[in-house]
Amino acid sequence: MDYQLELTNVAKHYRDFIAVDNVDLQIKKGEIISLLGSSGCGKTTTLRMIAGLIDPTRGTIRIQGQNMNGVPPHKRDISMVFQNYALFPHLSVYENIVYGLKMRKIRDKKVLMERAREMMDIVQLSGVENRLPRELSGGQQQRVSLARAMIVEPKVMLFDEPLSNLDAKLRERTRVEIRNLLKRMNVTAIYVTHDQEEALTISDRIAVMNKGKIEQITVPTELYTKPATKFIAGFVGHANFFEGTVQHVDGDRILVKSKGGHLIQAVVPGASQLSFGKEVTLAIRPENILAGGAGENRPNLVSGTVTARIYLGSTVRYLVDAGEGKEIEIDLQTKHLVDCGEGDTIHFSLDENNLILVDR
Amino acid sequence: MKLTSLAGKLARFLVYLFLLSPLLVVVITAFSDTNRVVFPPRGFTLRWFERAVHSAEFNSSLLLSVRIAVVSVVIACVLGTMVSLWFWKSNSRAKGIFESVFLSPIIIPTIISAVAFLQYFVLFGGLFTNYWKLCLTYAVIQMPYVIRTVTANLVGLDTSFEEASLVLGASPVRTLFHVTLPCIRQGIVGGAVFSFVVAFDECVIILFMKSAKTVTFPLRLYSYITESFTPLISAYSTLFIIVAAAVIYLVEKKIGLSKLY
């Protein structure tokens, strides 16, 4: 299988600091991959190494099978959309858009005009050809930078948090547009973001980075329902954690005694590899916790004191102190509200099928 | 409230008067119908302006001064911009040392520089004509001005412009000419204007390095004034005030000199 972009064992060290640590990544033609992580996790460094703006300390980067080590950025046949757009302030919108083509030695005015017009139609930007970038709105500038990067038909298109300067509404709309556009043009793209929602909507696969490493790379739905590590469970959406020791293993079913003294039964794949006494962490999403169960006597029943009640519109979030260290978050549909406020005791149960076994 | 704003206006008026009154005196005496500069002027005539425009000696000195200034400005702008770009990109420890070296011509008294240049050209003078000696000397004196204004421009320049250009397929050299230099155009032009003025009205170094062929305009004015103090001098000065004001106005309008600070 030939990959459009392949990273093998890529690392970047700054003196004692390891920014990127042995990253492996294979990307097929036309695929959109997000690098998701908080700031300082190495995602931007990885992107800049692919662009050739910084050299990796070790490892190889291949584009269409060709080793890119030592190849300067302008010979990599890629393009990039920057966080601040980086539109050339002294050039008109038209000149900005055709910049990459001109640098590829396309001189014919008619060809340039035609390609620019076509591209501006695609990104829905017309009538502003002769304006300067500073005369455009943030959303328009974003479109220009998209057009400028896409017009050169790059082998790989790189995105460095391109939406973080837009307001929330525009951001939501633009990310869907970007995805549709990339799919339509069959462009291979790497998309760096710290916004999990953005990563979930835009990508075919998401690579979650933490401390310079890729912790998990998978499709968006799996990332939410089957996070591999505690970090990912907490980073992508909200999660509650129950740390404890295994009491009993039966096929895929395990019984765990949590730190707070609760008995929790969970159905998790790979449970058979666990044994008595093993320390494990179970995670559950706030929306998968069900209220009720007072007076019953079975596993997975937890009770605690409500410390806060946060109204979120369609749901209400309860923060509950159940003796598990961190407070437990429970999201209840507003229409299923239970009558209980701060300081009251709340009873709830954890569905054994919605508990996830995570690393660390 | 009204009183304070009135007092403010008055204070401002006095400051401007203080700054501009010497110039006013010069301009007024240029129209004096006397053979010596007198103030208040007597009579009214334009003949000094006519003489100023037609004086061959002065005109050749003027041309020489412009030629020296233009050539030295070009040298200073090219070298100064290169140095600024290096300062901008480099994290080297040597940078601090070089920064003081390149800015030193502003700090070192001109008279000391003049002696230094004189001695330097005694050693290597055979390689250059006096004209080129002056061009090179002035280029060195001007470089700090260019470095200052260009650096001021570069500090606010986002590195992602260059990166965008590289990633879009432009080589580093094309990136320099298509993106970086146009982005710092303001600083370069500003530096050029300052340097031009520095070279044009320089009179200390030229006293040390003049030759029969290189009597620059300030030198001509100076030697003329020691012999005869006619309103011709005032007429020249007036012309210059007008030209300088026009240039400053245009530069301010086109690129905004005030932005350079």
mmCIF file with all atom_site columns, N, CA, C and O in Angstrom, chain A residues 76-110:
data_model
loop_
_atom_site.group_PDB
_atom_site.id
_atom_site.type_symbol
_atom_site.label_atom_id
_atom_site.label_alt_id
_atom_site.label_comp_id
_atom_site.label_asym_id
_atom_site.label_entity_id
_atom_site.label_seq_id
_atom_site.pdbx_PDB_ins_code
_atom_site.Cartn_x
_atom_site.Cartn_y
_atom_site.Cartn_z
_atom_site.occupancy
_atom_site.B_iso_or_equiv
_atom_site.pdbx_formal_charge
_atom_site.auth_seq_id
_atom_site.auth_comp_id
_atom_site.auth_asym_id
_atom_site.auth_atom_id
_atom_site.pdbx_PDB_model_num
ATOM 1   N N  . ARG A 1 76  ? 8.451  20.787 -1.692  1.00 0.00 ? 76  ARG A N  1
ATOM 2   C CA . ARG A 1 76  ? 7.692  19.633 -1.200  1.00 0.00 ? 76  ARG A CA 1
ATOM 3   C C  . ARG A 1 76  ? 6.320  19.504 -1.859  1.00 0.00 ? 76  ARG A C  1
ATOM 4   O O  . ARG A 1 76  ? 5.626  18.524 -1.651  1.00 0.00 ? 76  ARG A O  1
ATOM 5   N N  . ASP A 1 77  ? 5.932  20.530 -2.602  1.00 0.00 ? 77  ASP A N  1
ATOM 6   C CA . ASP A 1 77  ? 4.634  20.512 -3.268  1.00 0.00 ? 77  ASP A CA 1
ATOM 7   C C  . ASP A 1 77  ? 3.486  20.311 -2.281  1.00 0.00 ? 77  ASP A C  1
ATOM 8   O O  . ASP A 1 77  ? 2.661  19.415 -2.424  1.00 0.00 ? 77  ASP A O  1
ATOM 9   N N  . ILE A 1 78  ? 3.495  21.154 -1.249  1.00 0.00 ? 78  ILE A N  1
ATOM 10  C CA . ILE A 1 78  ? 2.455  21.099 -0.238  1.00 0.00 ? 78  ILE A CA 1
ATOM 11  C C  . ILE A 1 78  ? 1.877  22.507 -0.123  1.00 0.00 ? 78  ILE A C  1
ATOM 12  O O  . ILE A 1 78  ? 2.316  23.407 -0.821  1.00 0.00 ? 78  ILE A O  1
ATOM 13  N N  . SER A 1 79  ? 0.921  22.683 0.748   1.00 0.00 ? 79  SER A N  1
ATOM 14  C CA . SER A 1 79  ? 0.520  24.051 1.064   1.00 0.00 ? 79  SER A CA 1
ATOM 15  C C  . SER A 1 79  ? -0.072 24.056 2.454   1.00 0.00 ? 79  SER A C  1
ATOM 16  O O  . SER A 1 79  ? -0.298 23.003 3.039   1.00 0.00 ? 79  SER A O  1
ATOM 17  N N  . MET A 1 80  ? -0.279 25.267 2.959   1.00 0.00 ? 80  MET A N  1
ATOM 18  C CA . MET A 1 80  ? -0.637 25.355 4.370   1.00 0.00 ? 80  MET A CA 1
ATOM 19  C C  . MET A 1 80  ? -1.592 26.517 4.608   1.00 0.00 ? 80  MET A C  1
ATOM 20  O O  . MET A 1 80  ? -1.464 27.564 3.995   1.00 0.00 ? 80  MET A O  1
ATOM 21  N N  . VAL A 1 81  ? -2.524 26.293 5.512   1.00 0.00 ? 81  VAL A N  1
ATOM 22  C CA . VAL A 1 81  ? -3.426 27.362 5.956   1.00 0.00 ? 81  VAL A CA 1
ATOM 23  C C  . VAL A 1 81  ? -3.043 27.707 7.391   1.00 0.00 ? 81  VAL A C  1
ATOM 24  O O  . VAL A 1 81  ? -2.988 26.834 8.241   1.00 0.00 ? 81  VAL A O  1
ATOM 25  N N  . PHE A 1 82  ? -2.749 28.994 7.608   1.00 0.00 ? 82  PHE A N  1
ATOM 26  C CA . PHE A 1 82  ? -2.212 29.388 8.904   1.00 0.00 ? 82  PHE A CA 1
ATOM 27  C C  . PHE A 1 82  ? -3.306 29.883 9.844   1.00 0.00 ? 82  PHE A C  1
ATOM 28  O O  . PHE A 1 82  ? -4.365 30.325 9.412   1.00 0.00 ? 82  PHE A O  1
ATOM 29  N N  . GLN A 1 83  ? -2.972 29.857 11.116  1.00 0.00 ? 83  GLN A N  1
ATOM 30  C CA . GLN A 1 83  ? -3.906 30.304 12.142  1.00 0.00 ? 83  GLN A CA 1
ATOM 31  C C  . GLN A 1 83  ? -4.308 31.765 11.938  1.00 0.00 ? 83  GLN A C  1
ATOM 32  O O  . GLN A 1 83  ? -5.463 32.123 12.035  1.00 0.00 ? 83  GLN A O  1
ATOM 33  N N  . ASN A 1 84  ? -3.302 32.610 11.615  1.00 0.00 ? 84  ASN A N  1
ATOM 34  C CA . ASN A 1 84  ? -3.610 34.036 11.400  1.00 0.00 ? 84  ASN A CA 1
ATOM 35  C C  . ASN A 1 84  ? -3.756 34.331 9.900   1.00 0.00 ? 84  ASN A C  1
ATOM 36  O O  . ASN A 1 84  ? -3.638 35.468 9.480   1.00 0.00 ? 84  ASN A O  1
ATOM 37  N N  . TYR A 1 85  ? -3.933 33.277 9.104   1.00 0.00 ? 85  TYR A N  1
ATOM 38  C CA . TYR A 1 85  ? -4.127 33.328 7.642   1.00 0.00 ? 85  TYR A CA 1
ATOM 39  C C  . TYR A 1 85  ? -2.841 33.685 6.892   1.00 0.00 ? 85  TYR A C  1
ATOM 40  O O  . TYR A 1 85  ? -2.608 33.188 5.802   1.00 0.00 ? 85  TYR A O  1
ATOM 41  N N  . ALA A 1 86  ? -2.003 34.571 7.453   1.00 0.00 ? 86  ALA A N  1
ATOM 42  C CA . ALA A 1 86  ? -0.740 34.954 6.818   1.00 0.00 ? 86  ALA A CA 1
ATOM 43  C C  . ALA A 1 86  ? -0.941 35.383 5.372   1.00 0.00 ? 86  ALA A C  1
ATOM 44  O O  . ALA A 1 86  ? -0.147 35.042 4.496   1.00 0.00 ? 86  ALA A O  1
ATOM 45  N N  . LEU A 1 87  ? -2.009 36.124 5.103   1.00 0.00 ? 87  LEU A N  1
ATOM 46  C CA . LEU A 1 87  ? -2.194 36.664 3.750   1.00 0.00 ? 87  LEU A CA 1
ATOM 47  C C  . LEU A 1 87  ? -1.183 37.784 3.557   1.00 0.00 ? 87  LEU A C  1
ATOM 48  O O  . LEU A 1 87  ? -0.978 38.593 4.458   1.00 0.00 ? 87  LEU A O  1
ATOM 49  N N  . PHE A 1 88  ? -0.574 37.829 2.372   1.00 0.00 ? 88  PHE A N  1
ATOM 50  C CA . PHE A 1 88  ? 0.442  38.846 2.136   1.00 0.00 ? 88  PHE A CA 1
ATOM 51  C C  . PHE A 1 88  ? -0.228 40.219 2.134   1.00 0.00 ? 88  PHE A C  1
ATOM 52  O O  . PHE A 1 88  ? -1.066 40.498 1.275   1.00 0.00 ? 88  PHE A O  1
ATOM 53  N N  . PRO A 1 89  ? 0.165  41.075 3.072   1.00 0.00 ? 89  PRO A N  1
ATOM 54  C CA . PRO A 1 89  ? -0.597 42.325 3.271   1.00 0.00 ? 89  PRO A CA 1
ATOM 55  C C  . PRO A 1 89  ? -0.474 43.308 2.110   1.00 0.00 ? 89  PRO A C  1
ATOM 56  O O  . PRO A 1 89  ? -1.342 44.151 1.932   1.00 0.00 ? 89  PRO A O  1
ATOM 57  N N  . HIS A 1 90  ? 0.597  43.169 1.321   1.00 0.00 ? 90  HIS A N  1
ATOM 58  C CA . HIS A 1 90  ? 0.821  44.143 0.252   1.00 0.00 ? 90  HIS A CA 1
ATOM 59  C C  . HIS A 1 90  ? 0.236  43.680 -1.071  1.00 0.00 ? 90  HIS A C  1
ATOM 60  O O  . HIS A 1 90  ? 0.313  44.394 -2.064  1.00 0.00 ? 90  HIS A O  1
ATOM 61  N N  . LEU A 1 91  ? -0.323 42.480 -1.117  1.00 0.00 ? 91  LEU A N  1
ATOM 62  C CA . LEU A 1 91  ? -0.870 41.963 -2.367  1.00 0.00 ? 91  LEU A CA 1
ATOM 63  C C  . LEU A 1 91  ? -2.396 41.894 -2.297  1.00 0.00 ? 91  LEU A C  1
ATOM 64  O O  . LEU A 1 91  ? -2.966 41.640 -1.238  1.00 0.00 ? 91  LEU A O  1
ATOM 65  N N  . SER A 1 92  ? -3.018 42.103 -3.456  1.00 0.00 ? 92  SER A N  1
ATOM 66  C CA . SER A 1 92  ? -4.478 42.032 -3.510  1.00 0.00 ? 92  SER A CA 1
ATOM 67  C C  . SER A 1 92  ? -4.934 40.585 -3.302  1.00 0.00 ? 92  SER A C  1
ATOM 68  O O  . SER A 1 92  ? -4.124 39.656 -3.343  1.00 0.00 ? 92  SER A O  1
ATOM 69  N N  . VAL A 1 93  ? -6.223 40.422 -3.101  1.00 0.00 ? 93  VAL A N  1
ATOM 70  C CA . VAL A 1 93  ? -6.783 39.093 -2.921  1.00 0.00 ? 93  VAL A CA 1
ATOM 71  C C  . VAL A 1 93  ? -6.413 38.196 -4.103  1.00 0.00 ? 93  VAL A C  1
ATOM 72  O O  . VAL A 1 93  ? -5.950 37.067 -3.927  1.00 0.00 ? 93  VAL A O  1
ATOM 73  N N  . TYR A 1 94  ? -6.571 38.733 -5.319  1.00 0.00 ? 94  TYR A N  1
ATOM 74  C CA . TYR A 1 94  ? -6.243 37.952 -6.517  1.00 0.00 ? 94  TYR A CA 1
ATOM 75  C C  . TYR A 1 94  ? -4.771 37.538 -6.511  1.00 0.00 ? 94  TYR A C  1
ATOM 76  O O  . TYR A 1 94  ? -4.437 36.376 -6.722  1.00 0.00 ? 94  TYR A O  1
ATOM 77  N N  . GLU A 1 95  ? -3.889 38.512 -6.229  1.00 0.00 ? 95  GLU A N  1
ATOM 78  C CA . GLU A 1 95  ? -2.453 38.210 -6.229  1.00 0.00 ? 95  GLU A CA 1
ATOM 79  C C  . GLU A 1 95  ? -2.098 37.186 -5.151  1.00 0.00 ? 95  GLU A C  1
ATOM 80  O O  . GLU A 1 95  ? -1.221 36.353 -5.338  1.00 0.00 ? 95  GLU A O  1
ATOM 81  N N  . ASN A 1 96  ? -2.783 37.274 -4.019  1.00 0.00 ? 96  ASN A N  1
ATOM 82  C CA . ASN A 1 96  ? -2.567 36.292 -2.963  1.00 0.00 ? 96  ASN A CA 1
ATOM 83  C C  . ASN A 1 96  ? -2.944 34.897 -3.454  1.00 0.00 ? 96  ASN A C  1
ATOM 84  O O  . ASN A 1 96  ? -2.206 33.943 -3.244  1.00 0.00 ? 96  ASN A O  1
ATOM 85  N N  . ILE A 1 97  ? -4.087 34.800 -4.113  1.00 0.00 ? 97  ILE A N  1
ATOM 86  C CA . ILE A 1 97  ? -4.589 33.490 -4.511  1.00 0.00 ? 97  ILE A CA 1
ATOM 87  C C  . ILE A 1 97  ? -3.696 32.839 -5.563  1.00 0.00 ? 97  ILE A C  1
ATOM 88  O O  . ILE A 1 97  ? -3.426 31.648 -5.503  1.00 0.00 ? 97  ILE A O  1
ATOM 89  N N  . VAL A 1 98  ? -3.196 33.649 -6.506  1.00 0.00 ? 98  VAL A N  1
ATOM 90  C CA . VAL A 1 98  ? -2.398 33.037 -7.582  1.00 0.00 ? 98  VAL A CA 1
ATOM 91  C C  . VAL A 1 98  ? -0.907 32.953 -7.227  1.00 0.00 ? 98  VAL A C  1
ATOM 92  O O  . VAL A 1 98  ? -0.102 32.488 -8.030  1.00 0.00 ? 98  VAL A O  1
ATOM 93  N N  . TYR A 1 99  ? -0.548 33.378 -6.008  1.00 0.00 ? 99  TYR A N  1
ATOM 94  C CA . TYR A 1 99  ? 0.870  33.392 -5.614  1.00 0.00 ? 99  TYR A CA 1
ATOM 95  C C  . TYR A 1 99  ? 1.549  32.036 -5.841  1.00 0.00 ? 99  TYR A C  1
ATOM 96  O O  . TYR A 1 99  ? 2.605  31.952 -6.474  1.00 0.00 ? 99  TYR A O  1
ATOM 97  N N  . GLY A 1 100 ? 0.901  30.989 -5.336  1.00 0.00 ? 100 GLY A N  1
ATOM 98  C CA . GLY A 1 100 ? 1.477  29.649 -5.452  1.00 0.00 ? 100 GLY A CA 1
ATOM 99  C C  . GLY A 1 100 ? 1.642  29.217 -6.906  1.00 0.00 ? 100 GLY A C  1
ATOM 100 O O  . GLY A 1 100 ? 2.635  28.581 -7.267  1.00 0.00 ? 100 GLY A O  1
ATOM 101 N N  . LEU A 1 101 ? 0.674  29.574 -7.751  1.00 0.00 ? 101 LEU A N  1
ATOM 102 C CA . LEU A 1 101 ? 0.758  29.217 -9.172  1.00 0.00 ? 101 LEU A CA 1
ATOM 103 C C  . LEU A 1 101 ? 1.912  29.950 -9.832  1.00 0.00 ? 101 LEU A C  1
ATOM 104 O O  . LEU A 1 101 ? 2.674  29.383 -10.609 1.00 0.00 ? 101 LEU A O  1
ATOM 105 N N  . LYS A 1 102 ? 2.048  31.250 -9.511  1.00 0.00 ? 102 LYS A N  1
ATOM 106 C CA . LYS A 1 102 ? 3.147  32.028 -10.090 1.00 0.00 ? 102 LYS A CA 1
ATOM 107 C C  . LYS A 1 102 ? 4.487  31.435 -9.695  1.00 0.00 ? 102 LYS A C  1
ATOM 108 O O  . LYS A 1 102 ? 5.413  31.393 -10.497 1.00 0.00 ? 102 LYS A O  1
ATOM 109 N N  . MET A 1 103 ? 4.595  30.988 -8.450  1.00 0.00 ? 103 MET A N  1
ATOM 110 C CA . MET A 1 103 ? 5.847  30.396 -7.989  1.00 0.00 ? 103 MET A CA 1
ATOM 111 C C  . MET A 1 103 ? 6.090  29.045 -8.650  1.00 0.00 ? 103 MET A C  1
ATOM 112 O O  . MET A 1 103 ? 7.177  28.522 -8.649  1.00 0.00 ? 103 MET A O  1
ATOM 113 N N  . ARG A 1 104 ? 5.025  28.465 -9.201  1.00 0.00 ? 104 ARG A N  1
ATOM 114 C CA . ARG A 1 104 ? 5.186  27.224 -9.949  1.00 0.00 ? 104 ARG A CA 1
ATOM 115 C C  . ARG A 1 104 ? 5.378  27.521 -11.429 1.00 0.00 ? 104 ARG A C  1
ATOM 116 O O  . ARG A 1 104 ? 5.116  26.689 -12.288 1.00 0.00 ? 104 ARG A O  1
ATOM 117 N N  . LYS A 1 105 ? 5.770  28.752 -11.712 1.00 0.00 ? 105 LYS A N  1
ATOM 118 C CA . LYS A 1 105 ? 6.159  29.184 -13.057 1.00 0.00 ? 105 LYS A CA 1
ATOM 119 C C  . LYS A 1 105 ? 4.995  29.211 -14.047 1.00 0.00 ? 105 LYS A C  1
ATOM 120 O O  . LYS A 1 105 ? 5.189  29.042 -15.246 1.00 0.00 ? 105 LYS A O  1
ATOM 121 N N  . ILE A 1 106 ? 3.770  29.377 -13.546 1.00 0.00 ? 106 ILE A N  1
ATOM 122 C CA . ILE A 1 106 ? 2.649  29.556 -14.470 1.00 0.00 ? 106 ILE A CA 1
ATOM 123 C C  . ILE A 1 106 ? 2.523  31.055 -14.718 1.00 0.00 ? 106 ILE A C  1
ATOM 124 O O  . ILE A 1 106 ? 2.214  31.819 -13.814 1.00 0.00 ? 106 ILE A O  1
ATOM 125 N N  . ARG A 1 107 ? 2.796  31.482 -15.946 1.00 0.00 ? 107 ARG A N  1
ATOM 126 C CA . ARG A 1 107 ? 2.880  32.907 -16.224 1.00 0.00 ? 107 ARG A CA 1
ATOM 127 C C  . ARG A 1 107 ? 1.668  33.424 -17.017 1.00 0.00 ? 107 ARG A C  1
ATOM 128 O O  . ARG A 1 107 ? 1.379  34.606 -17.001 1.00 0.00 ? 107 ARG A O  1
ATOM 129 N N  . ASP A 1 108 ? 1.001  32.510 -17.717 1.00 0.00 ? 108 ASP A N  1
ATOM 130 C CA . ASP A 1 108 ? -0.079 32.902 -18.608 1.00 0.00 ? 108 ASP A CA 1
ATOM 131 C C  . ASP A 1 108 ? -1.213 33.588 -17.839 1.00 0.00 ? 108 ASP A C  1
ATOM 132 O O  . ASP A 1 108 ? -1.879 32.973 -17.004 1.00 0.00 ? 108 ASP A O  1
ATOM 133 N N  . LYS A 1 109 ? -1.413 34.876 -18.124 1.00 0.00 ? 109 LYS A N  1
ATOM 134 C CA . LYS A 1 109 ? -2.419 35.677 -17.404 1.00 0.00 ? 109 LYS A CA 1
ATOM 135 C C  . LYS A 1 109 ? -3.800 35.038 -17.457 1.00 0.00 ? 109 LYS A C  1
ATOM 136 O O  . LYS A 1 109 ? -4.532 35.030 -16.478 1.00 0.00 ? 109 LYS A O  1
ATOM 137 N N  . LYS A 1 110 ? -4.131 34.500 -18.665 1.00 0.00 ? 110 LYS A N  1
ATOM 138 C CA . LYS A 1 110 ? -5.474 33.948 -18.833 1.00 0.00 ? 110 LYS A CA 1
ATOM 139 C C  . LYS A 1 110 ? -5.687 32.722 -17.960 1.00 0.00 ? 110 LYS A C  1
ATOM 140 O O  . LYS A 1 110 ? -6.730 32.562 -17.331 1.00 0.00 ? 110 LYS A O  1
#
